[in-house]
PDB file of C-alpha atoms in Angstrom:
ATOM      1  CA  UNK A   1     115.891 100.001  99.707  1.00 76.00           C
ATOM      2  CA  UNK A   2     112.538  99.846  99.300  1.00 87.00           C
ATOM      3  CA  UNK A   3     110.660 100.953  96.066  1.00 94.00           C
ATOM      4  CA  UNK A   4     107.719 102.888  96.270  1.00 97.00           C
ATOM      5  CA  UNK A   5     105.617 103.939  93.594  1.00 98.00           C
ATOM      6  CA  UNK A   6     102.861 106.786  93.104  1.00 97.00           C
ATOM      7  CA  UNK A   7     100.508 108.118  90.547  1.00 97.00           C
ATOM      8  CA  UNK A   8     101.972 111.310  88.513  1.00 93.00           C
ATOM      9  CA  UNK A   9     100.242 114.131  89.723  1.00 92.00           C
ATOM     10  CA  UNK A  10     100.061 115.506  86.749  1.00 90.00           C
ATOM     11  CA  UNK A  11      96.807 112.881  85.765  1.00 91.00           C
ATOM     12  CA  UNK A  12      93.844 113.250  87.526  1.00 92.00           C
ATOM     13  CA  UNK A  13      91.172 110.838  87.837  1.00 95.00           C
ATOM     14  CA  UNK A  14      87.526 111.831  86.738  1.00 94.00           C
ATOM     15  CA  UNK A  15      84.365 110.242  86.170  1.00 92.00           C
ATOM     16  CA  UNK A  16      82.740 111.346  82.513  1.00 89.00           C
ATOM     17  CA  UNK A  17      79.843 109.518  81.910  1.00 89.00           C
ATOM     18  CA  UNK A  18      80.259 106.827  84.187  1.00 90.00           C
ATOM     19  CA  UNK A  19      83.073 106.198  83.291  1.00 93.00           C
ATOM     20  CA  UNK A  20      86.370 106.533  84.614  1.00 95.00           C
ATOM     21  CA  UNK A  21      89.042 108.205  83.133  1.00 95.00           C
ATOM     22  CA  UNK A  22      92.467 110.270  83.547  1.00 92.00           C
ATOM     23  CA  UNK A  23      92.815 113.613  82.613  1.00 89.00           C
ATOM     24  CA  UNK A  24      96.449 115.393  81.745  1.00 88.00           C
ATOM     25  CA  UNK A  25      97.369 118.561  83.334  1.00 85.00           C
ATOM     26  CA  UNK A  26     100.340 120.118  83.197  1.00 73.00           C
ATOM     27  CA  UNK A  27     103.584 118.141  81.829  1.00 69.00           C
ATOM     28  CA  UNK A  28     101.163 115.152  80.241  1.00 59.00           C
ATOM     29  CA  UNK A  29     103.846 114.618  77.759  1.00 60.00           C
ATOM     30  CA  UNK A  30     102.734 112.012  74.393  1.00 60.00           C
ATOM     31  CA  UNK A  31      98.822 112.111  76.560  1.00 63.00           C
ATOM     32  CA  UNK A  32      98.654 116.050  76.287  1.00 65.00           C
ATOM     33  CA  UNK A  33      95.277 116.569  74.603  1.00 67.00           C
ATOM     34  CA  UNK A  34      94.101 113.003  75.370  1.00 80.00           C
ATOM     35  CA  UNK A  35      92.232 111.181  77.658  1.00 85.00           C
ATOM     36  CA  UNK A  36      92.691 108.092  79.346  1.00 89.00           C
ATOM     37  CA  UNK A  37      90.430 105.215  79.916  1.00 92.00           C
ATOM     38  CA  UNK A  38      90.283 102.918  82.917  1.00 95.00           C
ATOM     39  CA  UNK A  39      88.668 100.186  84.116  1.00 94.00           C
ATOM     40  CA  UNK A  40      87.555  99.146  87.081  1.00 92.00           C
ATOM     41  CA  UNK A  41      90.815  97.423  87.932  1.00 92.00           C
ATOM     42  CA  UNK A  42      93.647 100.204  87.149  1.00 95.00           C
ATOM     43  CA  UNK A  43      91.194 102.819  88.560  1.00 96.00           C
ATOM     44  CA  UNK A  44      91.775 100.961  91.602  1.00 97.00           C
ATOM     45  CA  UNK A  45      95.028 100.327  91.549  1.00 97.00           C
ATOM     46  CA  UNK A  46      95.244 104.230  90.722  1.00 97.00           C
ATOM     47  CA  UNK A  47      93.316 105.597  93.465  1.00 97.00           C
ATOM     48  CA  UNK A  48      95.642 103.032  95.638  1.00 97.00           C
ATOM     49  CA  UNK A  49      98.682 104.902  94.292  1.00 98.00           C
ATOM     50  CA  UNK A  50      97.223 108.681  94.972  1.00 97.00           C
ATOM     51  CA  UNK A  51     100.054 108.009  98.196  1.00 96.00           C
ATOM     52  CA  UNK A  52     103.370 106.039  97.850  1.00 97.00           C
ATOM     53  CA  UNK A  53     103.008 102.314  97.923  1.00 97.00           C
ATOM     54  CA  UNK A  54     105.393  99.624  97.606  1.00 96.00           C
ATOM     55  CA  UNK A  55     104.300  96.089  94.696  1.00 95.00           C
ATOM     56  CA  UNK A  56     103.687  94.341  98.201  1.00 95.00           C
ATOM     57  CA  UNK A  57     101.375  96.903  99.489  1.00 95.00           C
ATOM     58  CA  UNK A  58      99.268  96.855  96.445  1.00 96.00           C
ATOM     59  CA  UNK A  59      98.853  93.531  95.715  1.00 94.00           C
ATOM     60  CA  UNK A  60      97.581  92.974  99.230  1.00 95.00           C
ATOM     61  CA  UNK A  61      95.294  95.582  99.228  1.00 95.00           C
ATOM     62  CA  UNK A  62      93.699  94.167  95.553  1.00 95.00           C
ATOM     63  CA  UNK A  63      93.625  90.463  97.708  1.00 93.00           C
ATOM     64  CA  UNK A  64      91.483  91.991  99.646  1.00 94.00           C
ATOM     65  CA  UNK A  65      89.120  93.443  97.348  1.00 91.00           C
ATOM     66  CA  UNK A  66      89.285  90.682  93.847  1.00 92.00           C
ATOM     67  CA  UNK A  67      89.259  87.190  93.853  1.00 91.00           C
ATOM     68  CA  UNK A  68      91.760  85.572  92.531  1.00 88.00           C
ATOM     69  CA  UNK A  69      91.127  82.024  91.922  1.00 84.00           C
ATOM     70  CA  UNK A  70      93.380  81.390  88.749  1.00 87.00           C
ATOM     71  CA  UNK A  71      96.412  83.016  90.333  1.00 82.00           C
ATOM     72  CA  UNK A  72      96.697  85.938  88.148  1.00 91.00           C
ATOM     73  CA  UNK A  73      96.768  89.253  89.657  1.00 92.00           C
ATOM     74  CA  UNK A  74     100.097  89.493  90.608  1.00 93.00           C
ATOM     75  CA  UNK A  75     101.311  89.507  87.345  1.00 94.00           C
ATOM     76  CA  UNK A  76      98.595  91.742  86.133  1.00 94.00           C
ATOM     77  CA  UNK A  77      99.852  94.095  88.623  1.00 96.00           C
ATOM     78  CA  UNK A  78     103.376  94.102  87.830  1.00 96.00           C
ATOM     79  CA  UNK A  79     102.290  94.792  84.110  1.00 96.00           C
ATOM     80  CA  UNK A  80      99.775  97.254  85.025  1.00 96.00           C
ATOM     81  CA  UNK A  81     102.788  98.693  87.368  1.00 96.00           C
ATOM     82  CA  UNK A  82     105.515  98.656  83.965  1.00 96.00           C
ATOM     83  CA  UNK A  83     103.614 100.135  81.842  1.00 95.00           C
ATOM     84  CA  UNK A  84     102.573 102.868  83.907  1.00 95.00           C
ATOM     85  CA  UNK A  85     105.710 103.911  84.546  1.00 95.00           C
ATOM     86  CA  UNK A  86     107.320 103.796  80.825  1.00 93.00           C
ATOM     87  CA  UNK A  87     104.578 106.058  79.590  1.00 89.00           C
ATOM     88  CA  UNK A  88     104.927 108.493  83.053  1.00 90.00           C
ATOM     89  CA  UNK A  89     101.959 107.651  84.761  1.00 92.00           C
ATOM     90  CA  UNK A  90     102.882 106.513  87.806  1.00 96.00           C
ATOM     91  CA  UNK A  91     106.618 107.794  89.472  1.00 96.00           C
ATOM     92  CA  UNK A  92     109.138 105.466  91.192  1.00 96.00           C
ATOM     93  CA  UNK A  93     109.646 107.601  94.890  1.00 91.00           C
ATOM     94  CA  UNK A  94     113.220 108.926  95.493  1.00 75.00           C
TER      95      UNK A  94
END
């Protein structure tokens, strides 16, 4: 099976003085009353996740928009991916 991940829809992703960042609503859990900064990077990899993706999917997708001369976005991804999901951020799909 597949896995597919998505962003918890419980976050949502605003702009506040040019900057990005993600706002808890509802169950925000340890980020209730906080907000959370992103850069350029994981605010696209979260707008990418606003529908179910699968790793693959994702890392294509950032191909196509980064460079990636020393080989390292994959792994950024994956880590960008864990932690995400250990603090609730982004949901593995049933």
């Amino acid at each position: 099976m597949v896995r597919k991940f998505r962003a918890n829809p419980d976050f949502l992703l605003r702009e506040v003085a040019g900057e990005a960042v993600l706002i808890p609503i509802g169950e925000a859990g340890v980020f209730e009353n906080s907000v959370i900064s992103l850069n350029d990077t994981c605010c696209f990899l979260w707008k990418l996740f606003q529908t179910p993706r699968t790793i693959e999917d994702v890392i294509a997708e950032a191909k196509k928009e980064y460079s990636d001369p020393d080989g390292v976005m994959e792994q950024g991804i994956y880590s960008f991916i864990r932690d995400y999901l250990k603090y609730g951020l982004l949901l593995e799909e049933e």
